[in-house]
mmCIF file of C-alpha atoms in Angstrom:
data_model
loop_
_atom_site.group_PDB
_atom_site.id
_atom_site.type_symbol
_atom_site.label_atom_id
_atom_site.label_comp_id
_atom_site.label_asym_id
_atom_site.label_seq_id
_atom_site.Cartn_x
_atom_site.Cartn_y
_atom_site.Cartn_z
ATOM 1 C CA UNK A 7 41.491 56.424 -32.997
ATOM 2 C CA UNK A 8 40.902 55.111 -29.722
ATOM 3 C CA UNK A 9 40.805 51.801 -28.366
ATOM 4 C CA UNK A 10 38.995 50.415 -25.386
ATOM 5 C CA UNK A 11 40.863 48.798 -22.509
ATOM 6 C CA UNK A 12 40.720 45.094 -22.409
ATOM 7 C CA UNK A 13 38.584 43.919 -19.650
ATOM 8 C CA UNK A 14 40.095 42.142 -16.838
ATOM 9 C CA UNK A 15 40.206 38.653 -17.272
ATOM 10 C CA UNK A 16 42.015 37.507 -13.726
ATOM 11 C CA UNK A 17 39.964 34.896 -11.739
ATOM 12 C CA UNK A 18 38.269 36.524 -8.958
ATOM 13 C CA UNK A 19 36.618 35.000 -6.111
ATOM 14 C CA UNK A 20 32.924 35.388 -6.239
ATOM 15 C CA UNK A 21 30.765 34.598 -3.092
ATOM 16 C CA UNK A 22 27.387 32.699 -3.549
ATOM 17 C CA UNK A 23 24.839 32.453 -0.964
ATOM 18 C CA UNK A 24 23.374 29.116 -1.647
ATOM 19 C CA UNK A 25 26.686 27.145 -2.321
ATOM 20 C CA UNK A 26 27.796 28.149 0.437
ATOM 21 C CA UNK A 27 25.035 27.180 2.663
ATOM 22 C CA UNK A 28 25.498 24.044 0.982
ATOM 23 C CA UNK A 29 28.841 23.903 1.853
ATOM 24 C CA UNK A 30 28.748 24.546 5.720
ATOM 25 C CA UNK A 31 26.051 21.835 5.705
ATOM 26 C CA UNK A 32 27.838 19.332 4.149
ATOM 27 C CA UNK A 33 31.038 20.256 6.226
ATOM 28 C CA UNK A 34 29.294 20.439 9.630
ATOM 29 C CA UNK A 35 27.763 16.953 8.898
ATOM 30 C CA UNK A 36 30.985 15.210 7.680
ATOM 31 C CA UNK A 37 33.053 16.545 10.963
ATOM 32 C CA UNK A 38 30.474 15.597 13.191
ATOM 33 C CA UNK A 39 29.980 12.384 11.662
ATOM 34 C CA UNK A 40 33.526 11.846 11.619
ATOM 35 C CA UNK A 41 33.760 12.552 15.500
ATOM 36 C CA UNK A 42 31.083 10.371 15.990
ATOM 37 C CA UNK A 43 33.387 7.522 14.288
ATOM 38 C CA UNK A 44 36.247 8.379 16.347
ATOM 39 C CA UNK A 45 34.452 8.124 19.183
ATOM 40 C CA UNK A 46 32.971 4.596 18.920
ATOM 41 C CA UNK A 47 36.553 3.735 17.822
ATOM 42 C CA UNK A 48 38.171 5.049 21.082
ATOM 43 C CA UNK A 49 35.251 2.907 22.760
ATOM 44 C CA UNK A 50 35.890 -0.356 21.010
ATOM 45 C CA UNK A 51 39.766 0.042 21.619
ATOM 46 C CA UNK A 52 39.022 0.622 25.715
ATOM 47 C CA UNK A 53 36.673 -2.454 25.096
ATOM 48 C CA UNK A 54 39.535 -4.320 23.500
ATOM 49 C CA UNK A 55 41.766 -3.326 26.424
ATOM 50 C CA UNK A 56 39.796 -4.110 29.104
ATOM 51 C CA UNK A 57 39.341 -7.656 27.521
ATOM 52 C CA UNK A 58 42.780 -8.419 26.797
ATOM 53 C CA UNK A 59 43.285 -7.611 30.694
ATOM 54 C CA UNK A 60 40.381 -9.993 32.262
ATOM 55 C CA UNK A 61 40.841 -12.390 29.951
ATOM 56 C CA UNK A 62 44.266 -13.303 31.468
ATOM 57 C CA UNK A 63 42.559 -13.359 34.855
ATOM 58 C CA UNK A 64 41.974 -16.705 36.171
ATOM 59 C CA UNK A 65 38.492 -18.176 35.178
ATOM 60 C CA UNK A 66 36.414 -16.933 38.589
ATOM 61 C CA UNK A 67 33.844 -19.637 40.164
ATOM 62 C CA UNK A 68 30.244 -17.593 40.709
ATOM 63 C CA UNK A 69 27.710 -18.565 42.850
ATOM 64 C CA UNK A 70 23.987 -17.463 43.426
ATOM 65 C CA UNK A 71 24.147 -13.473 45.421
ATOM 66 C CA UNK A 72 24.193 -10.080 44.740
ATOM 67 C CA UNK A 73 27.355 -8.987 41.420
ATOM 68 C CA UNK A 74 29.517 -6.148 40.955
ATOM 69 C CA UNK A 75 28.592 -5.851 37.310
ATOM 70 C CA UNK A 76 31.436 -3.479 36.484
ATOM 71 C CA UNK A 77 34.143 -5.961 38.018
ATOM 72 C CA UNK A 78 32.617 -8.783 36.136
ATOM 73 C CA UNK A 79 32.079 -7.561 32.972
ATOM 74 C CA UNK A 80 34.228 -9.399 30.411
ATOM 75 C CA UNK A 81 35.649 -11.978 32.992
ATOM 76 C CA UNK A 82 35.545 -15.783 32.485
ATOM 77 C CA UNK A 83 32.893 -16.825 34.550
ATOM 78 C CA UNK A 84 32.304 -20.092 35.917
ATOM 79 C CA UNK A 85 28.887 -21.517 36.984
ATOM 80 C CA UNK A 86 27.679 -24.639 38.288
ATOM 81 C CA UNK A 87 23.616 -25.425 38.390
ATOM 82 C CA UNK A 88 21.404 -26.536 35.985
ATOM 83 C CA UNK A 89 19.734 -25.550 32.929
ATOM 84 C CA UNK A 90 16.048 -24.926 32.556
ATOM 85 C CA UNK A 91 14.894 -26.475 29.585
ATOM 86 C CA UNK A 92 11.145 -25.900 29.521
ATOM 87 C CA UNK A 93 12.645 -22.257 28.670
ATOM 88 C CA UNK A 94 14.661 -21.622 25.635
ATOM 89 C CA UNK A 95 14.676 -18.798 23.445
ATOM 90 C CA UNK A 96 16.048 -17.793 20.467
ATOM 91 C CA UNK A 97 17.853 -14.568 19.090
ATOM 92 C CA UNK A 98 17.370 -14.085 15.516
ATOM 93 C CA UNK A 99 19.277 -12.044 13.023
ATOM 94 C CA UNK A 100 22.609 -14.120 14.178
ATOM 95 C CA UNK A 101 24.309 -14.954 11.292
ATOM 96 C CA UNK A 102 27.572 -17.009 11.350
ATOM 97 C CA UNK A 103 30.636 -17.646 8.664
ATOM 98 C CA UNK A 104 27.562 -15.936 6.012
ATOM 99 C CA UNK A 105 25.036 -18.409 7.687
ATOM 100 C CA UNK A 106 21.850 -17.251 8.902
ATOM 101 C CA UNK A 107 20.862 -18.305 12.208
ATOM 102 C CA UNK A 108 20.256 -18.009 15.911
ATOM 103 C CA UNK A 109 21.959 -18.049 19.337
ATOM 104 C CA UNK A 110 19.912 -20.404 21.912
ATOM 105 C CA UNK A 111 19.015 -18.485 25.094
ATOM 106 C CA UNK A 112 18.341 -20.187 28.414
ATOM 107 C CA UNK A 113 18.497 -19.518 31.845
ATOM 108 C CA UNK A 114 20.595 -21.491 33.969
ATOM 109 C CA UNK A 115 19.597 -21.830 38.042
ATOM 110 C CA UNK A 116 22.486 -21.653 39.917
ATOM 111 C CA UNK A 117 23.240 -24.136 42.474
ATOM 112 C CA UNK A 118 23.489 -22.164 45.946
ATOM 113 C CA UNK A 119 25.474 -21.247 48.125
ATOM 114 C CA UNK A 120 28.384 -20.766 46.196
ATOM 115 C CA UNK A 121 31.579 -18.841 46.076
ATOM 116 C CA UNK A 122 31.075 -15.423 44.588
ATOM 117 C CA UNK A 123 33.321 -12.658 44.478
ATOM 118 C CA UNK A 124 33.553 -12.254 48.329
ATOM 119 C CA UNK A 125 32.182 -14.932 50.653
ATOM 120 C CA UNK A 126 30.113 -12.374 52.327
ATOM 121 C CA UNK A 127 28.068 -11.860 49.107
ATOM 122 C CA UNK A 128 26.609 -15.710 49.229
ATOM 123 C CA UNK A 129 23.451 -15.451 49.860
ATOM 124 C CA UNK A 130 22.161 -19.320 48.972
ATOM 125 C CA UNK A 131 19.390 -17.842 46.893
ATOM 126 C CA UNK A 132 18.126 -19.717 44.314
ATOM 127 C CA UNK A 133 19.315 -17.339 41.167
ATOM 128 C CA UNK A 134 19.395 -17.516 37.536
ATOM 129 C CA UNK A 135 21.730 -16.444 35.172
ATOM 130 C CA UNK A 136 20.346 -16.033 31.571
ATOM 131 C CA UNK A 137 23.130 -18.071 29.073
ATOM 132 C CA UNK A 138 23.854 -17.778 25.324
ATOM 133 C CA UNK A 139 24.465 -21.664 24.909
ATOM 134 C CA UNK A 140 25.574 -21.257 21.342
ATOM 135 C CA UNK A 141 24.384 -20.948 17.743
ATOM 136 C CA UNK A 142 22.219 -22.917 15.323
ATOM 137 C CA UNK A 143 21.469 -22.542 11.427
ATOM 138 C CA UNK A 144 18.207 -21.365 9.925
ATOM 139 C CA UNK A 145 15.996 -23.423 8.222
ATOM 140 C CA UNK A 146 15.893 -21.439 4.949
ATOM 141 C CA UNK A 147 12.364 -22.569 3.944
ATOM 142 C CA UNK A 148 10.901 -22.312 7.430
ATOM 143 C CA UNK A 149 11.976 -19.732 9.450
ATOM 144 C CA UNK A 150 10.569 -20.984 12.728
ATOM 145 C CA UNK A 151 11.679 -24.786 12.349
ATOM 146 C CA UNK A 152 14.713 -25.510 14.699
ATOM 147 C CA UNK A 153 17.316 -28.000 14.322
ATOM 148 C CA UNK A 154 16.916 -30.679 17.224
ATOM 149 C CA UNK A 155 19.506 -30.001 20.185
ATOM 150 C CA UNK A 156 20.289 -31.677 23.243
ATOM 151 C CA UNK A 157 20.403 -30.176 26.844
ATOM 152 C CA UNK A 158 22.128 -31.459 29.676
ATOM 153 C CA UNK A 159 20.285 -32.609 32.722
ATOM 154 C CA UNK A 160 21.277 -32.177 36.092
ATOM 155 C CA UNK A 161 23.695 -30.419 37.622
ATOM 156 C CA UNK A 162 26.744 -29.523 35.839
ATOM 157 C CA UNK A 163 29.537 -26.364 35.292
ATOM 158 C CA UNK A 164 29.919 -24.567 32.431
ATOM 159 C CA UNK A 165 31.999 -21.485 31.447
ATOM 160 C CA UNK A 166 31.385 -18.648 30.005
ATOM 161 C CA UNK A 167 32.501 -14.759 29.328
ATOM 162 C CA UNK A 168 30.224 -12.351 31.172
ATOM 163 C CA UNK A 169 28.834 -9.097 28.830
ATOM 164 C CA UNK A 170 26.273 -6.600 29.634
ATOM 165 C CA UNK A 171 23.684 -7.378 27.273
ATOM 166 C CA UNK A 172 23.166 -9.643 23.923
ATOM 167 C CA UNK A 173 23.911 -6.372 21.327
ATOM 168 C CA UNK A 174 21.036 -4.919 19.073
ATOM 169 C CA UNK A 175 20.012 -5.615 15.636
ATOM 170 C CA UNK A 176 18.070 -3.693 13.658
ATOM 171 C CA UNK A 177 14.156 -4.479 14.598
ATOM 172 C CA UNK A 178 11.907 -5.789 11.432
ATOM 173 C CA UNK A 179 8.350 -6.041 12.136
ATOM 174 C CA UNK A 180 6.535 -5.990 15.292
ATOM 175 C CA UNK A 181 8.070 -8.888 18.267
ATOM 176 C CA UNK A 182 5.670 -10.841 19.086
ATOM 177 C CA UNK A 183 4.875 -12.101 23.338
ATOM 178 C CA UNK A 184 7.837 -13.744 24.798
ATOM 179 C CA UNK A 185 7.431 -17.214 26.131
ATOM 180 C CA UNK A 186 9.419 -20.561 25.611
ATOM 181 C CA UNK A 187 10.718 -21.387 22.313
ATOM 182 C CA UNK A 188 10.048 -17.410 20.961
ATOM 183 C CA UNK A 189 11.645 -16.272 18.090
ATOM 184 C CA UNK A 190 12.756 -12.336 18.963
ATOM 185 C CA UNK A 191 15.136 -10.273 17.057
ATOM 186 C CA UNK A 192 16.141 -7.653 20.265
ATOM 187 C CA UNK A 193 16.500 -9.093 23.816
ATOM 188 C CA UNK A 194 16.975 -7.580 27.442
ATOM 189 C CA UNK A 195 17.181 -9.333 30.785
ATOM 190 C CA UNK A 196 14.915 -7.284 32.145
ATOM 191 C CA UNK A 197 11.850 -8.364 29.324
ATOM 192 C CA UNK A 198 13.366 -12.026 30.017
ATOM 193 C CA UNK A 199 12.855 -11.751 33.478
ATOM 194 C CA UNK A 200 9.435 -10.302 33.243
ATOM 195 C CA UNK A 201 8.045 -13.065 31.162
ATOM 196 C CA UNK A 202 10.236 -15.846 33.009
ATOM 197 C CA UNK A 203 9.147 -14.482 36.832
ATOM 198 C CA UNK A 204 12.873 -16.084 36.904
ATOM 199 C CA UNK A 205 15.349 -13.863 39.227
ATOM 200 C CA UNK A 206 17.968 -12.801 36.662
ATOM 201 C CA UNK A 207 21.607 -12.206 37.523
ATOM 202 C CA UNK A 208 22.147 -7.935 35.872
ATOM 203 C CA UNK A 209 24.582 -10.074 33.363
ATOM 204 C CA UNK A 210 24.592 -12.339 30.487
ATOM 205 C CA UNK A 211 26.819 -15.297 29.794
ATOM 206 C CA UNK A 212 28.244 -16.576 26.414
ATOM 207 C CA UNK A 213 28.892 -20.098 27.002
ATOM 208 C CA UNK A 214 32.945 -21.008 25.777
ATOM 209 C CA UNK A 215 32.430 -24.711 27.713
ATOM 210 C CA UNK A 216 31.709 -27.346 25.626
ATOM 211 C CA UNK A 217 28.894 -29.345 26.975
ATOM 212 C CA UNK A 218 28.684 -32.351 24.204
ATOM 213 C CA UNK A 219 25.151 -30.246 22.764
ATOM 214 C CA UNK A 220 26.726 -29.952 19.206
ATOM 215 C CA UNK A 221 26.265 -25.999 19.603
ATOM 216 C CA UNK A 222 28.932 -23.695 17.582
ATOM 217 C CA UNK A 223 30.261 -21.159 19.846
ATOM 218 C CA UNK A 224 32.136 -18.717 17.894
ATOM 219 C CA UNK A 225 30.536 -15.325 19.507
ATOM 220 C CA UNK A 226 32.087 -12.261 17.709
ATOM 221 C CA UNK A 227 33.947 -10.169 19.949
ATOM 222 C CA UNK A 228 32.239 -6.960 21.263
ATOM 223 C CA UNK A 229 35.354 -5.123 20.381
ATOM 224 C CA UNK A 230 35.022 -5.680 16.268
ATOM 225 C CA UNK A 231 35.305 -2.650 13.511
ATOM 226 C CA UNK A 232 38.205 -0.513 15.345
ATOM 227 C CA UNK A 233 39.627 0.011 12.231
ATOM 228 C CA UNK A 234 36.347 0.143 10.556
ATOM 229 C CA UNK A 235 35.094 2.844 12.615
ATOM 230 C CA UNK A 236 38.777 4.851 11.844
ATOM 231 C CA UNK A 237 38.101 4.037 8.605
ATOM 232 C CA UNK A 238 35.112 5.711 8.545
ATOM 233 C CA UNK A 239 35.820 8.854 10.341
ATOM 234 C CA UNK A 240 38.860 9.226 7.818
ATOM 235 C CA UNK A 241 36.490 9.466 5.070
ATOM 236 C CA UNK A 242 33.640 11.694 7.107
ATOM 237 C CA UNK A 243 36.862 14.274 7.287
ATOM 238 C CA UNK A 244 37.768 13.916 3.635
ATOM 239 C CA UNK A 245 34.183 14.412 2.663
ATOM 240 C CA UNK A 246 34.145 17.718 4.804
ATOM 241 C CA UNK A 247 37.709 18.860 2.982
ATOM 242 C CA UNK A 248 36.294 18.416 -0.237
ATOM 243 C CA UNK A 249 33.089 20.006 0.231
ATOM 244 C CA UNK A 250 35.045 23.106 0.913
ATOM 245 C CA UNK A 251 37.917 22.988 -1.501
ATOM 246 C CA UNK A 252 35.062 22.432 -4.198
ATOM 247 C CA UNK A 253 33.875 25.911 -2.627
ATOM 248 C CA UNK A 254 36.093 27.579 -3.089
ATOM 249 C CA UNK A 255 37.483 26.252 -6.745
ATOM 250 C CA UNK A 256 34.034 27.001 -8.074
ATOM 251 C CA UNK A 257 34.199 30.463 -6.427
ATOM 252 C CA UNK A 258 36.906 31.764 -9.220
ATOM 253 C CA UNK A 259 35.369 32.704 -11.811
ATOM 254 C CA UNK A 260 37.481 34.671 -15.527
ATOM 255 C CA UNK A 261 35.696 38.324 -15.868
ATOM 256 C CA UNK A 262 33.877 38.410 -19.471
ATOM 257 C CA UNK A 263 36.565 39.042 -22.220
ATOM 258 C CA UNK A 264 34.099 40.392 -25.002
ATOM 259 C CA UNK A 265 31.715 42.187 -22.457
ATOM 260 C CA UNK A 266 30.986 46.088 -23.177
ATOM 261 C CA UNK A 267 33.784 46.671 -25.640
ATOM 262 C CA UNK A 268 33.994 50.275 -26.536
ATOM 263 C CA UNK A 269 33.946 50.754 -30.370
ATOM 264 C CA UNK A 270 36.967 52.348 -32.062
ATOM 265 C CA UNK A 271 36.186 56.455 -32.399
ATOM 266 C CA UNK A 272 37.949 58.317 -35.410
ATOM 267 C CA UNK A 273 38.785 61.928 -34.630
ATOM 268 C CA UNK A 274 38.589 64.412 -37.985
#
């Protein structure tokens, strides 16, 4: 009599076209999403630096002239002028604490000559710096009626920290002109300046002064999610690991243990 060999039945890798396309997809995306992470992380911690360092600076008096942008970015800015009321807007899509609401923008003309970062930069020109004054609730029932707010007249000072821009938010819908007492969602000095015909300073100010206007100033710092954006690069990597471990796992496959047997033969 004679008997078949057994089949072998030790896994054996076995290479598939379309998981594995699959697979190089999934683990290009997840590394390059991960660097991506890593990167804004890196820029949020030199952020986070360089405000830790001006901050400690002494509080610098500005006055109307030509600015350095990169020196003053992130310094505590003082400014003495006036604001121009017949000119607020308002940035949507600021919530607070959970609290929808908005930060009040207005420009603020700044009382000239002044002392600027080098006396030979006074110029005496009559210049405007656009200022985040601070942040009021929505109406939940009508999204364009504003709570009632005071603003200073005259000449006063007011201090502030000095950032590039006002950050983006997502865009919903189409923004409508820009003119006093606008609602936008996305704002740049430029477009400000446009509308105003007002001679912008390249800079923004958050207002930290208190200037008895009832505003809340508690403006999230631009150097937030460090560990959110690590966080999320760790798991962009892990993805990519997985995605090819689970390659590679379902690659092994057992060879067929009943497959083609030979019949037993019987010699006479």
């Amino acid at each position: 009599m004679l008997i078949g060999s057994k089949p072998d039945s030790r896994p054996r890798f076995r290479f598939r076209l379309i998981p594995f396309i699959a697979t190089v997809i999934l683990v290009v995306l997840g590394i390059a999403l991960a660097q991506w992470q890593t990167r804004r992380g890196d820029q949020k911690q030199l952020i986070e630096s360089k405000l830790l360092q001006r901050q400690a600076d002494p509080v610098l008096q500005f006055g109307a002239g030509p600015a350095d942008l990169d020196r003053l970015e992130y310094r505590r800015l003082a400014l003495r002028g006036e604001f121009i009321g017949a000119w607020p807007v308002y940035l949507d899509n600021r919530p607070l604490n959970g609290v929808a609401g908005f930060y009040v923008l207005m420009p603020f003309k700044l009382a000239g000559p002044g002392a600027g970062l080098d006396a030979r930069l006074d110029t005496g020109l009559d210049d405007y710096v656009l200022v985040a004054r601070g942040w009021l609730p929505r109406d939940p029932s009508d999204r364009s009626k504003l709570p009632s707010y005071p603003t200073p007249a005259g000449t006063i000072e007011i201090e502030g920290l000095v950032r590039r821009d006002f950050g983006h938010v997502m865009q919903l819908g189409d923004a409508g002109p820009l003119q006093p007492r606008a609602i936008v969602q996305n704002l740049t000095i430029g477009e400000f300046a446009a509308a105003s015909k007002f001679k912008l300073q390249p800079f923004v100010v958050e207002q930290t002064s208190d200037v008895g206007d009832h505003l809340q100033r508690t403006w999230p710092r631009p150097s937030l999610g460090i560990e959110k954006h690590r966080g999320y690069a760790f798991q962009w990597y892990a993805l990519a690991v997985m995605a090819f471990i689970f390659f590679v796992v379902t690659g092994f496959r057992r060879g067929p243990e009943n497959t083609n047997k030979p019949a037993a033969q019987q010699s006479g």
